[in-house]
Short mmCIF file of C-alpha atoms and ligand atoms in Angstrom, two decimals:
data_model
loop_
_atom_site.label_atom_id
_atom_site.label_comp_id
_atom_site.label_asym_id
_atom_site.label_seq_id
_atom_site.Cartn_x
_atom_site.Cartn_y
_atom_site.Cartn_z
CA MET O 1 1.89 4.58 27.27
CA ASN O 2 4.59 3.54 29.37
CA THR O 3 4.49 1.00 32.09
CA PRO O 4 6.71 1.08 35.33
CA LEU O 5 8.37 -2.31 34.25
CA GLN O 6 9.53 -0.63 30.95
CA LEU O 7 10.66 2.35 32.82
CA LEU O 8 12.68 0.51 35.29
CA ASP O 9 14.13 -1.39 32.38
CA GLY O 10 15.37 1.75 31.17
CA PHE O 11 16.66 2.72 34.76
CA GLN O 12 18.46 -0.38 35.02
CA ALA O 13 20.13 -0.05 31.62
CA ARG O 14 21.56 3.61 32.68
CA PHE O 15 22.21 3.20 36.60
CA GLY O 16 22.34 -0.55 37.27
CA THR O 17 20.04 -0.75 40.26
CA ALA O 18 16.25 -1.16 41.00
CA ALA O 19 14.26 1.75 41.63
CA SER O 20 10.93 3.09 42.86
CA VAL O 21 8.09 4.53 40.29
CA TYR O 22 5.99 7.56 40.58
CA ARG O 23 4.00 9.17 38.21
CA ALA O 24 1.76 12.76 38.16
CA PRO O 25 -0.44 13.58 35.25
CA GLY O 26 -0.82 16.55 32.97
CA ARG O 27 -4.13 18.44 32.92
CA VAL O 28 -6.80 20.16 30.75
CA ASN O 29 -8.52 22.94 31.95
CA LEU O 30 -12.27 23.10 31.27
CA ILE O 31 -12.79 26.80 32.36
CA GLY O 32 -11.31 29.26 34.32
CA GLU O 33 -8.07 30.61 32.51
CA HIS O 34 -5.96 33.19 33.63
CA THR O 35 -7.73 33.45 36.62
CA ASP O 36 -5.54 31.42 39.03
CA TYR O 37 -2.85 34.06 39.27
CA ASN O 38 -5.60 36.66 40.22
CA ASP O 39 -6.47 34.71 43.24
CA GLY O 40 -9.77 33.11 41.11
CA PHE O 41 -11.52 29.74 40.48
CA VAL O 42 -10.55 27.15 38.10
CA LEU O 43 -11.91 23.90 36.90
CA PRO O 44 -9.34 21.54 35.75
CA ALA O 45 -9.15 17.88 35.47
CA ALA O 46 -5.91 15.72 35.37
CA ILE O 47 -5.57 13.66 32.28
CA GLU O 48 -4.14 9.91 31.51
CA PHE O 49 -0.95 11.29 30.10
CA TYR O 50 1.95 11.08 32.76
CA CYS O 51 5.38 12.11 33.57
CA TRP O 52 7.06 9.13 35.14
CA ALA O 53 10.18 9.13 37.25
CA ALA O 54 11.92 6.30 38.75
CA VAL O 55 14.28 7.07 41.20
CA ALA O 56 16.87 5.42 43.84
CA PRO O 57 19.21 7.04 46.49
CA ARG O 58 22.58 8.12 45.88
CA ARG O 59 25.23 8.46 48.83
CA ASP O 60 27.40 11.41 47.44
CA GLY O 61 24.74 14.07 47.81
CA LYS O 62 24.44 14.41 43.89
CA LEU O 63 21.35 14.45 41.75
CA VAL O 64 21.90 12.29 38.39
CA ILE O 65 18.84 12.99 36.13
CA HIS O 66 17.98 11.34 32.67
CA SER O 67 15.49 12.42 30.41
CA GLU O 68 14.25 9.92 27.94
CA ASN O 69 12.52 12.38 25.83
CA PHE O 70 15.69 14.53 25.58
CA ASN O 71 17.92 11.72 25.69
CA GLU O 72 20.21 13.58 27.92
CA THR O 73 21.70 13.09 31.46
CA VAL O 74 22.71 16.07 33.83
CA GLU O 75 24.45 15.87 37.23
CA ALA O 76 24.17 18.62 39.92
CA SER O 77 25.21 18.76 43.94
CA LEU O 78 22.49 19.27 46.02
CA ASP O 79 24.40 21.81 47.65
CA SER O 80 24.86 24.27 44.54
CA LEU O 81 21.64 24.12 42.60
CA THR O 82 21.52 26.65 39.86
CA PRO O 83 19.61 26.96 36.77
CA LEU O 84 21.19 25.75 33.46
CA GLY O 85 20.36 27.65 30.41
CA LYS O 86 17.15 29.10 29.49
CA LYS O 87 14.58 26.75 28.38
CA HIS O 88 16.60 23.46 29.48
CA TRP O 89 14.36 20.91 30.37
CA ALA O 90 16.40 19.90 33.49
CA ASN O 91 15.73 23.46 35.11
CA TYR O 92 12.41 21.92 36.11
CA PRO O 93 13.69 19.03 38.20
CA LEU O 94 16.72 20.74 39.53
CA GLY O 95 13.95 23.81 40.54
CA VAL O 96 11.96 21.33 42.44
CA ALA O 97 14.79 20.05 44.55
CA TRP O 98 16.11 23.73 45.05
CA ALA O 99 12.45 24.56 46.28
CA LEU O 100 12.34 21.49 48.62
CA ARG O 101 15.47 22.28 49.90
CA GLN O 102 14.51 25.97 50.49
CA ALA O 103 11.82 24.66 52.40
CA GLY O 104 13.77 22.81 54.77
CA LYS O 105 13.31 19.59 53.14
CA ALA O 106 16.27 17.03 54.00
CA LEU O 107 16.84 15.40 50.50
CA ARG O 108 19.04 12.66 49.71
CA GLY O 109 20.97 12.20 46.79
CA ALA O 110 19.41 10.24 43.84
CA ASN O 111 19.34 9.04 40.42
CA ILE O 112 16.46 9.61 38.53
CA TYR O 113 14.88 8.51 35.11
CA ILE O 114 12.28 10.69 33.53
CA THR O 115 10.14 10.24 30.80
CA GLY O 116 6.94 12.21 29.97
CA GLU O 117 4.10 11.26 27.80
CA VAL O 118 2.32 14.77 28.24
CA PRO O 119 2.99 16.57 24.61
CA LEU O 120 5.37 19.25 25.39
CA GLY O 121 4.48 22.86 24.43
CA ALA O 122 0.87 21.95 23.74
CA GLY O 123 -0.79 23.55 26.74
CA LEU O 124 -1.29 20.64 28.89
CA SER O 125 1.02 21.24 31.67
CA SER O 126 4.14 18.92 30.80
CA SER O 127 6.22 21.12 33.26
CA ALA O 128 3.80 20.45 36.20
CA ALA O 129 3.77 16.96 35.47
CA VAL O 130 7.65 16.63 35.67
CA GLU O 131 7.93 18.96 38.77
CA VAL O 132 5.14 16.77 40.67
CA ALA O 133 6.75 13.52 39.71
CA VAL O 134 10.13 14.74 40.42
CA ALA O 135 8.82 15.99 44.09
CA PHE O 136 7.02 13.06 44.97
CA ALA O 137 10.09 11.08 43.89
CA LEU O 138 12.57 12.86 45.85
CA LEU O 139 10.54 13.05 48.88
CA SER O 140 9.60 9.84 49.26
CA GLU O 141 13.13 8.52 48.95
CA SER O 142 14.04 10.77 51.85
CA ASP O 143 11.19 9.55 54.03
CA ALA O 144 9.91 13.18 54.34
CA ALA O 145 5.96 13.30 54.92
CA ILE O 146 4.21 14.50 51.96
CA ASP O 147 1.83 17.37 52.20
CA ARG O 148 0.07 17.56 48.69
CA ALA O 149 -1.01 21.14 49.15
CA GLU O 150 2.76 22.18 50.10
CA LEU O 151 4.07 20.23 47.54
CA ALA O 152 2.19 21.67 44.87
CA LYS O 153 3.08 25.17 46.02
CA LEU O 154 6.94 24.09 46.15
CA CYS O 155 6.44 23.00 42.72
CA GLN O 156 4.96 26.49 41.91
CA LYS O 157 7.73 28.21 43.36
CA ALA O 158 10.54 26.22 41.18
CA GLU O 159 8.74 27.11 38.40
CA ASN O 160 8.32 30.87 39.30
CA GLU O 161 12.02 31.21 40.93
CA PHE O 162 13.74 28.80 39.33
CA VAL O 163 12.88 28.43 35.65
CA GLY O 164 11.36 31.96 35.85
CA ALA O 165 7.94 31.45 34.57
CA ARG O 166 5.39 33.54 36.66
CA VAL O 167 2.34 30.58 36.53
CA GLY O 168 -0.47 30.46 38.73
CA ILE O 169 -1.23 27.25 41.12
CA MET O 170 -3.58 25.52 39.21
CA ASP O 171 -1.37 22.89 37.01
CA GLN O 172 0.79 21.80 39.91
CA PHE O 173 -2.51 21.41 42.20
CA VAL O 174 -4.54 19.39 39.79
CA SER O 175 -1.73 17.23 38.98
CA CYS O 176 -1.52 16.49 42.85
CA PHE O 177 -4.97 16.35 43.67
CA GLY O 178 -6.54 14.94 40.64
CA ARG O 179 -9.65 12.33 40.68
CA ALA O 180 -10.80 9.87 38.25
CA SER O 181 -13.97 11.02 36.62
CA HIS O 182 -13.96 14.25 38.13
CA ALA O 183 -13.23 18.14 37.45
CA LEU O 184 -11.55 19.79 40.37
CA LEU O 185 -12.92 23.38 41.50
CA LEU O 186 -10.28 25.11 42.94
CA ASP O 187 -10.26 28.36 44.78
CA CYS O 188 -6.53 29.35 44.03
CA ARG O 189 -6.93 32.02 47.24
CA SER O 190 -7.80 29.72 50.04
CA LEU O 191 -6.88 26.57 48.04
CA LYS O 192 -9.87 24.95 49.04
CA TYR O 193 -11.19 22.74 46.51
CA GLU O 194 -14.06 20.05 45.64
CA PHE O 195 -14.70 17.69 43.09
CA VAL O 196 -17.37 18.01 40.13
CA LYS O 197 -18.51 14.55 38.62
CA LEU O 198 -18.13 14.78 35.01
CA PRO O 199 -21.10 13.49 33.30
CA GLU O 200 -21.12 9.62 31.97
CA ASP O 201 -22.43 10.31 28.43
CA LEU O 202 -19.71 12.98 27.68
CA GLN O 203 -16.11 12.88 27.00
CA LEU O 204 -13.10 15.30 26.98
CA VAL O 205 -11.93 15.61 23.51
CA ILE O 206 -8.63 17.54 23.53
CA CYS O 207 -7.44 18.78 20.09
CA ASN O 208 -4.04 20.16 19.54
CA THR O 209 -3.17 22.79 17.15
CA MET O 210 0.23 21.60 16.73
CA VAL O 211 1.42 25.43 16.71
CA ARG O 212 3.17 26.95 19.59
CA HIS O 213 3.69 30.72 18.99
CA GLU O 214 7.03 32.26 20.14
CA LEU O 215 5.71 34.94 22.06
CA ALA O 216 3.80 32.66 24.75
CA SER O 217 5.73 33.05 27.89
CA GLY O 218 6.70 36.80 27.47
CA GLU O 219 3.02 37.52 26.77
CA TYR O 220 1.83 35.38 29.90
CA ASN O 221 3.99 37.64 32.18
CA ALA O 222 2.58 40.80 30.20
CA ARG O 223 -0.92 39.68 31.02
CA ARG O 224 -0.20 39.43 34.91
CA ALA O 225 1.45 42.58 34.98
CA GLU O 226 -1.80 44.31 33.30
CA CYS O 227 -3.73 42.42 35.84
CA GLU O 228 -1.98 43.87 38.77
CA GLU O 229 -1.86 47.45 37.06
CA GLY O 230 -5.69 46.96 37.40
CA VAL O 231 -5.70 46.04 40.81
CA ARG O 232 -2.96 48.88 41.49
CA ILE O 233 -5.47 51.57 40.26
CA LEU O 234 -8.85 50.12 41.31
CA ARG O 235 -7.28 50.22 44.93
CA ILE O 236 -6.96 53.75 44.90
CA VAL O 237 -10.89 53.75 45.13
CA TYR O 238 -11.54 50.55 46.95
CA PRO O 239 -8.85 49.97 49.26
CA GLU O 240 -9.93 46.26 50.38
CA ILE O 241 -9.28 44.78 46.87
CA ARG O 242 -6.24 42.41 46.98
CA ALA O 243 -6.81 40.74 43.72
CA LEU O 244 -8.88 40.78 40.68
CA ARG O 245 -10.76 38.03 42.25
CA ASP O 246 -12.42 40.78 45.01
CA VAL O 247 -13.49 43.14 42.26
CA MET O 248 -17.15 43.28 40.85
CA LEU O 249 -17.77 44.15 37.16
CA SER O 250 -19.97 47.11 38.11
CA GLN O 251 -16.99 48.36 39.97
CA LEU O 252 -14.47 47.99 37.50
CA GLU O 253 -17.17 49.64 34.86
CA ASP O 254 -17.89 52.53 37.01
CA HIS O 255 -13.98 53.31 37.01
CA ARG O 256 -13.49 52.35 33.50
CA SER O 257 -12.20 55.95 32.47
CA HIS O 258 -9.17 55.35 35.07
CA LEU O 259 -7.81 52.34 33.31
CA THR O 260 -6.27 52.10 29.57
CA PRO O 261 -8.55 50.26 27.06
CA GLN O 262 -6.28 47.31 27.22
CA VAL O 263 -5.86 47.11 31.13
CA PHE O 264 -10.06 47.21 31.60
CA ALA O 265 -10.50 44.45 28.77
CA ARG O 266 -7.85 42.39 30.49
CA CYS O 267 -9.75 42.87 34.19
CA ARG O 268 -13.10 42.35 32.54
CA HIS O 269 -11.71 38.76 31.13
CA VAL O 270 -10.56 37.80 34.60
CA ILE O 271 -13.93 39.12 36.50
CA THR O 272 -16.35 37.19 34.24
CA GLU O 273 -14.19 34.76 33.93
CA ASN O 274 -14.65 34.05 37.61
CA ALA O 275 -18.31 34.21 37.44
CA ARG O 276 -18.34 31.56 34.37
CA VAL O 277 -16.60 29.08 36.50
CA LYS O 278 -19.24 29.14 39.09
CA SER O 279 -21.87 29.03 36.60
CA ALA O 280 -20.35 25.95 34.87
CA VAL O 281 -20.13 24.17 38.15
CA GLU O 282 -23.79 24.85 38.84
CA ALA O 283 -24.66 23.88 35.49
CA PHE O 284 -22.68 20.60 35.94
CA HIS O 285 -24.59 20.04 38.77
CA ARG O 286 -27.96 20.55 37.13
CA GLY O 287 -27.05 18.64 34.07
CA ASP O 288 -27.41 21.83 32.10
CA THR O 289 -25.34 20.87 28.98
CA LYS O 290 -27.02 24.10 26.96
CA THR O 291 -25.73 26.69 29.55
CA LEU O 292 -22.34 24.67 29.93
CA GLY O 293 -21.68 24.89 26.17
CA GLN O 294 -22.58 28.63 26.04
CA LEU O 295 -20.07 29.36 29.10
CA LEU O 296 -17.28 27.83 27.34
CA HIS O 297 -17.97 29.56 24.13
CA GLU O 298 -18.27 32.69 26.09
CA SER O 299 -15.16 31.77 27.74
CA HIS O 300 -13.22 31.38 24.41
CA ARG O 301 -14.63 34.66 23.15
CA SER O 302 -13.47 36.51 26.42
CA LEU O 303 -9.83 35.12 26.03
CA ARG O 304 -9.80 35.99 22.07
CA ASP O 305 -11.11 39.71 22.51
CA ASP O 306 -10.26 40.93 25.91
CA TYR O 307 -7.50 38.82 27.23
CA GLU O 308 -6.20 38.63 23.43
CA VAL O 309 -4.33 35.07 23.95
CA SER O 310 -5.98 32.97 21.46
CA CYS O 311 -4.55 32.60 17.89
CA ARG O 312 -5.74 31.87 14.46
CA GLU O 313 -5.50 28.22 14.49
CA LEU O 314 -7.20 28.07 18.20
CA ASP O 315 -9.99 30.05 16.83
CA LEU O 316 -10.32 27.96 13.77
CA MET O 317 -10.21 24.62 15.85
CA VAL O 318 -13.30 25.97 17.91
CA GLU O 319 -15.07 27.20 14.88
CA ILE O 320 -14.74 23.82 13.38
CA ALA O 321 -15.91 21.78 16.50
CA MET O 322 -18.85 24.26 17.15
CA ALA O 323 -20.15 22.93 13.87
CA GLN O 324 -19.94 19.28 14.65
CA PRO O 325 -22.90 17.07 16.11
CA GLY O 326 -22.78 16.16 19.50
CA LEU O 327 -20.54 19.11 20.65
CA ILE O 328 -21.64 20.51 23.96
CA GLY O 329 -18.87 23.34 23.94
CA ALA O 330 -15.34 24.43 22.94
CA ARG O 331 -12.66 26.48 23.91
CA MET O 332 -9.20 27.25 23.95
CA THR O 333 -7.25 25.73 27.07
CA GLY O 334 -4.16 26.50 29.18
CA GLY O 335 -2.36 29.59 28.48
CA GLY O 336 -2.78 30.50 24.85
CA PHE O 337 -1.10 31.53 21.75
CA GLY O 338 -1.38 27.81 20.27
CA GLY O 339 -1.81 24.42 22.11
CA CYS O 340 -5.03 22.86 22.72
CA THR O 341 -8.85 23.23 22.74
CA ILE O 342 -11.07 21.57 24.89
CA ASN O 343 -14.01 20.32 23.63
CA LEU O 344 -16.86 18.03 25.78
CA VAL O 345 -18.48 15.81 23.49
CA LYS O 346 -21.49 13.52 23.61
CA SER O 347 -19.54 9.94 23.80
CA ALA O 348 -21.83 8.32 20.84
CA ALA O 349 -20.34 11.26 18.50
CA VAL O 350 -16.56 11.13 19.25
CA SER O 351 -15.21 9.17 16.51
CA ASP O 352 -17.24 11.16 13.71
CA PHE O 353 -15.98 14.29 15.65
CA ARG O 354 -12.68 13.52 15.69
CA ARG O 355 -12.39 12.63 11.91
CA SER O 356 -14.29 15.52 10.73
CA VAL O 357 -12.42 18.05 12.85
CA ALA O 358 -8.96 16.44 11.83
CA ALA O 359 -10.06 16.56 8.06
CA ALA O 360 -11.48 19.95 8.44
CA TYR O 361 -8.52 21.54 10.39
CA SER O 362 -6.05 20.01 7.91
CA SER O 363 -7.70 21.28 4.92
CA LYS O 364 -7.75 24.59 6.27
CA THR O 365 -4.30 24.76 7.28
CA GLY O 366 -2.24 22.11 6.31
CA LEU O 367 -1.18 20.90 9.46
CA THR O 368 -2.19 17.53 11.07
CA PRO O 369 -3.85 17.84 14.28
CA GLU O 370 -3.22 15.31 17.12
CA ILE O 371 -6.90 14.44 18.69
CA TYR O 372 -6.66 13.08 22.26
CA LEU O 373 -9.17 11.50 24.29
CA SER O 374 -8.85 11.46 27.99
CA PRO O 375 -10.95 10.27 31.17
CA ALA O 376 -10.08 12.53 33.95
CA SER O 377 -7.63 10.78 36.12
CA GLU O 378 -5.90 10.67 39.23
CA GLY O 379 -3.49 13.05 40.85
CA ALA O 380 0.37 11.76 41.27
CA GLN O 381 0.98 8.56 42.92
CA GLN O 382 3.83 5.86 43.46
CA MET O 383 3.30 2.69 41.23
CA ALA O 384 3.42 -0.76 42.59
CA LEU O 385 6.20 -2.28 40.44
CA GLU O 386 4.69 -5.79 39.79
CA GLU O 387 1.06 -4.88 38.72
CA ASN O 388 1.33 -1.47 37.02
CA LYS O 389 -1.24 -0.12 39.65
CA PRO O 390 -1.14 2.42 41.92
CA ALA O 391 0.76 1.48 45.25
CA LYS O 392 -1.36 1.45 48.30
C1 GLA C 1 -0.45 28.10 32.55
C2 GLA C 1 -0.26 28.44 33.88
C3 GLA C 1 -1.63 28.15 35.07
C4 GLA C 1 -2.66 29.21 34.13
C5 GLA C 1 -2.62 28.86 33.02
C6 GLA C 1 -3.96 29.77 32.18
O1 GLA C 1 -1.09 26.79 32.28
O2 GLA C 1 0.82 27.46 34.41
O3 GLA C 1 -0.99 28.59 36.04
O4 GLA C 1 -2.30 30.56 34.52
O5 GLA C 1 -1.69 29.20 31.90
O6 GLA C 1 -4.85 29.78 32.76
#
């Protein structure tokens, strides 16, 4: 794990000046998958894996951005921001600057030094962490007021329009608003949110399958299109519907014959998943871990069978977890096609859980999984440099 002081050394070595330091977390989603872009409900938590950004102003209207992870520096003029090649890491920070300017924010040029701890491509939102950390850094240096909800939306816009991934608002929002020891229930239509306290005797255990299937991003956009297709057809009968969030399961079932089996299944996932988020929040409030476990399991099944975004390795990781003592519930988390599972595990059982899951997964796949423990963490913040603590 980095400290602001280590980051400042890196900044000083490259740019030769002092800097301010910001960090923004990745996230794990407890339940509510592929619901955010359907105006639905999600229940993510920010995790203690951060993207860090050190920043200092420049006078020439340029952004000079160095990534420690990629060991590369890019330079761009604020007046002519355009995406670099497809999948280039710098499109995230450049896209954020572009979106902030589109929104009329007066940005100054800046030197930025970025380092990320969120595992890349693991479905833990390393991209949202970069976007939010850089947005905070750029805005703070420009003395512009920060409205976190607006900032989350601008980071999403950067990813949608500059990077070209049609993601929803969940990741950027929780990276801005996360709270220690809590999950965040977000209504992705109104952006109203509330915190849900996580039980003290449970831990969030994140199991990385170490695979990322290539089709991930294309299939993500394809799922969105199928949801939109479902809405388009259902609106013929129910004109008041704006998104799948407005559709009841009985309405979908009554009009099954108008939809292809695939579009029907996609819609059924979203509608039932929204209901599961609400039930999960109630189960958290009641301390009903049995129901919680069932809901996580049903979510995984629905993502596997109806939404078809799981894969062999994720299914196996969940299956292995379910056979372990102390497991409350397990499911894939994030966009899918590889990446991680989220496991709610009784604290006393965590060390054995880790060991047994890693051994069983390795023996069945030949892959060595990474298993992370993380408490729910705080959202983006500026760091006080002397003490390695959030600045007040
Ligand atoms: C990715 C996207 C999110 C969300 C999830 C699936 O993480 O960035 O907006 O759609 O997939 O729930």
